[in-house]
Structure formats: C-alpha cells, structure tokens
CSV table of C-alpha atoms in Angstrom, one decimal:
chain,number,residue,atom,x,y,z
A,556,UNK,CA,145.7,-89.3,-7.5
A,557,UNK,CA,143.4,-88.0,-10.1
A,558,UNK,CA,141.2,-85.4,-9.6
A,559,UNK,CA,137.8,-85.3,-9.9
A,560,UNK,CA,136.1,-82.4,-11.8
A,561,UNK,CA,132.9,-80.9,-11.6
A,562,UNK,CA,130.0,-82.1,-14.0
A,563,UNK,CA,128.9,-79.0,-15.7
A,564,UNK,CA,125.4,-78.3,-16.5
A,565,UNK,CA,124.0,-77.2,-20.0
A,566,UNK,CA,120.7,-76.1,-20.6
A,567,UNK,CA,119.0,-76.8,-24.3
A,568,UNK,CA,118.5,-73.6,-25.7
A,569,UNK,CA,115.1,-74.1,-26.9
A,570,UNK,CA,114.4,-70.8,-28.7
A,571,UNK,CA,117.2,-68.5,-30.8
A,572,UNK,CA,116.6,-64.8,-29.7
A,573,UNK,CA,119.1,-63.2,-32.1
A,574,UNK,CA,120.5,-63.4,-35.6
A,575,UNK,CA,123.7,-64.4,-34.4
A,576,UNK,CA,122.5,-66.5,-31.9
A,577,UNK,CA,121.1,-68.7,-35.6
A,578,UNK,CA,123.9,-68.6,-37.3
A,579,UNK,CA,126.1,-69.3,-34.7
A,580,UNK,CA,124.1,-72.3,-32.4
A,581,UNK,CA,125.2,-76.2,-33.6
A,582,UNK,CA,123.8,-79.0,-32.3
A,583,UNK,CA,124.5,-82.6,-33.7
A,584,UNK,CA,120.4,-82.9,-33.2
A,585,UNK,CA,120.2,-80.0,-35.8
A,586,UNK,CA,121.9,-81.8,-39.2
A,587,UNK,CA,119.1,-81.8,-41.7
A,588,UNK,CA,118.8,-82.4,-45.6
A,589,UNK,CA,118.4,-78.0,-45.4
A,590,UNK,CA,122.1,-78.0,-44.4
A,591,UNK,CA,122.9,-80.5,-46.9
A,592,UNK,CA,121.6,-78.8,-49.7
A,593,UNK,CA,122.8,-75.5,-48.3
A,594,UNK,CA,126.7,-76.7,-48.4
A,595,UNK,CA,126.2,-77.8,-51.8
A,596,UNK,CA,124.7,-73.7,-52.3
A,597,UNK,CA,128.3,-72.9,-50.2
A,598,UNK,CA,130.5,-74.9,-53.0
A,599,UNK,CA,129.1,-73.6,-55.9
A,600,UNK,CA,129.4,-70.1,-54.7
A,601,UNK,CA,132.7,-70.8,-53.3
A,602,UNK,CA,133.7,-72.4,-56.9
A,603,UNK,CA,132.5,-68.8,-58.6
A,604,UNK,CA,134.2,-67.0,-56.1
A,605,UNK,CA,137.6,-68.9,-56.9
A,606,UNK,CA,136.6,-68.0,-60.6
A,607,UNK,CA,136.6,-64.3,-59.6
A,608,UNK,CA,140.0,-64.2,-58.0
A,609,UNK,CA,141.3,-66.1,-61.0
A,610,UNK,CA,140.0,-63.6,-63.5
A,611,UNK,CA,140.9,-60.8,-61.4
A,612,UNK,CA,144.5,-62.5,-61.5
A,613,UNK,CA,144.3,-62.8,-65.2
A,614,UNK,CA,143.3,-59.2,-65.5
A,615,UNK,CA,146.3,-58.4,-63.7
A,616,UNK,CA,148.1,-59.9,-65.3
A,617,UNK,CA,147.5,-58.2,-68.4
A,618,UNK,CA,148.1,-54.7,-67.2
A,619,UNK,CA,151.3,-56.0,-66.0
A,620,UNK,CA,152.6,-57.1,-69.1
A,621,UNK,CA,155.5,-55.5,-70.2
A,622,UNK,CA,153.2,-54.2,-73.5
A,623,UNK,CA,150.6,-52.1,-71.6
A,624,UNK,CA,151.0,-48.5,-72.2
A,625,UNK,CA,148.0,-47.1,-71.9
A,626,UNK,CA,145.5,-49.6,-73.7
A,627,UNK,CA,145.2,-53.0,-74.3
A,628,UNK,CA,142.8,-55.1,-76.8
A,629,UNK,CA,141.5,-58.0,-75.2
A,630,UNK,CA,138.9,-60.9,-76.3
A,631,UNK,CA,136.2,-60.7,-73.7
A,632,UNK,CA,134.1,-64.1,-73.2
A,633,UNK,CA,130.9,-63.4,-71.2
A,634,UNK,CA,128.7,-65.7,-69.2
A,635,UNK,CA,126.1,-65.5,-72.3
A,636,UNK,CA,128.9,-66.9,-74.5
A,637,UNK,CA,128.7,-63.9,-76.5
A,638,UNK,CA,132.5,-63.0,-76.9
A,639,UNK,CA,133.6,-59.1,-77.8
A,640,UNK,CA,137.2,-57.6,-78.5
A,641,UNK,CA,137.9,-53.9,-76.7
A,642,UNK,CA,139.8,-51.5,-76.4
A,643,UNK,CA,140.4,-51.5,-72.2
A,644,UNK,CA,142.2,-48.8,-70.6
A,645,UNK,CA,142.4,-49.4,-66.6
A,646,UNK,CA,141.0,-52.0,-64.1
A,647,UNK,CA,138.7,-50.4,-61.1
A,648,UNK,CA,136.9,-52.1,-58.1
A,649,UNK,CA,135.3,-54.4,-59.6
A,650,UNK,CA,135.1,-53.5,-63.3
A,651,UNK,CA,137.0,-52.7,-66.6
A,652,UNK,CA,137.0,-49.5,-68.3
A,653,UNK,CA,137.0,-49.2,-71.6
A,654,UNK,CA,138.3,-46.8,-74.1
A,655,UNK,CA,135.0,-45.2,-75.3
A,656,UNK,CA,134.2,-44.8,-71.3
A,657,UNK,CA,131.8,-48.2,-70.8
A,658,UNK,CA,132.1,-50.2,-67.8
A,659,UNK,CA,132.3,-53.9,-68.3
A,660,UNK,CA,131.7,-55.5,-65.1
A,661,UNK,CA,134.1,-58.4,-64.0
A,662,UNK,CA,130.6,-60.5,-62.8
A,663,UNK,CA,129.7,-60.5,-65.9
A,664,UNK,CA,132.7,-62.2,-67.6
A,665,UNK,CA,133.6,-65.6,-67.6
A,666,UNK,CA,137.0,-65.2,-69.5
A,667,UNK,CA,139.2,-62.6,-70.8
A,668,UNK,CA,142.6,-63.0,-73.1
C-alpha cells in the first residue's frame, strides 16, 4: 500500500528583499555567463588564498627550525619580482617584522627562503 503525499505548493519569488535573500536564492532558471565568469573570479582567488596558507606554512616553518634564536635572514621574493634579503625577527597576524622595526606584509610576498 503506498501512500500518497501531498503536492506541495511553491511560489516563484519574483523580487529578492534582502542581502541574504541574493546570495542565498538558486534557481536552475538563474545560471548565466555572470556566474560563469564569477567562479572563474572564485578559483583564482581560491588559488591565491591556497598560496597564502602555503607561505604562511613556509614561514613557519622557518621560525621552527632548530636554528632560530632570535633572528633569521631570509631571501624575500615579492609579487613585483624584486627579491630582498632581511634580517626578520618574529611573524605577527599577517606580517613579518623585521630587525630595523619595518613590516613586510605577507600579501605582498610571493616567496620567502
């Protein structure tokens, strides 16, 4: 014996009244070339934020090393391709401070050894 279950009525939303309301709503009507190009805005930012957590891991990694005392020289690439050697002392937020007191923030590196 199956049962039978009541149809369920949907009304189109027609106009979006909040802000989550618009990011939130999907409807397979809604796919258009602006989503498209927006996930290929999502990948690339997704690709510099995995770039990020690997040079925070790097950075890490070199105040872990069994060398660090107090300073460390490193070889610092950034995304101009202009690359600088420092003296850095500790590793904050989201920059690296250096011995004569600059802050060298981690967006604006693309490499560090």
């Amino acid at each position: 014996m199956k049962d039978k279950f009541p149809e369920i009525y949907k009304n189109k939303v027609e106009n979006l009244k909040s802000k989550v309301q618009k990011e939130y709503y999907y409807h397979a009507n809604d796919i258009s070339n602006e989503k498209i190009k927006g996930d290929v805005k999502e990948e690339n930012e997704n690709k510099e934020e995995l770039n990020n957590v690997d040079l925070r891991s790097k950075i890490n990694n070199i105040f872990k090393r069994p060398d660090y005392v107090y300073k460390v020289d490193v070889n610092i690439m950034y995304k101009n391709g202009e690359t600088i050697m420092k003296k850095v002392i500790g590793f904050k937020n989201n920059y690296l401070i250096t011995n004569d007191g600059e802050k060298i923030y981690i967006n604006e590196i693309s490499d560090i050894n």
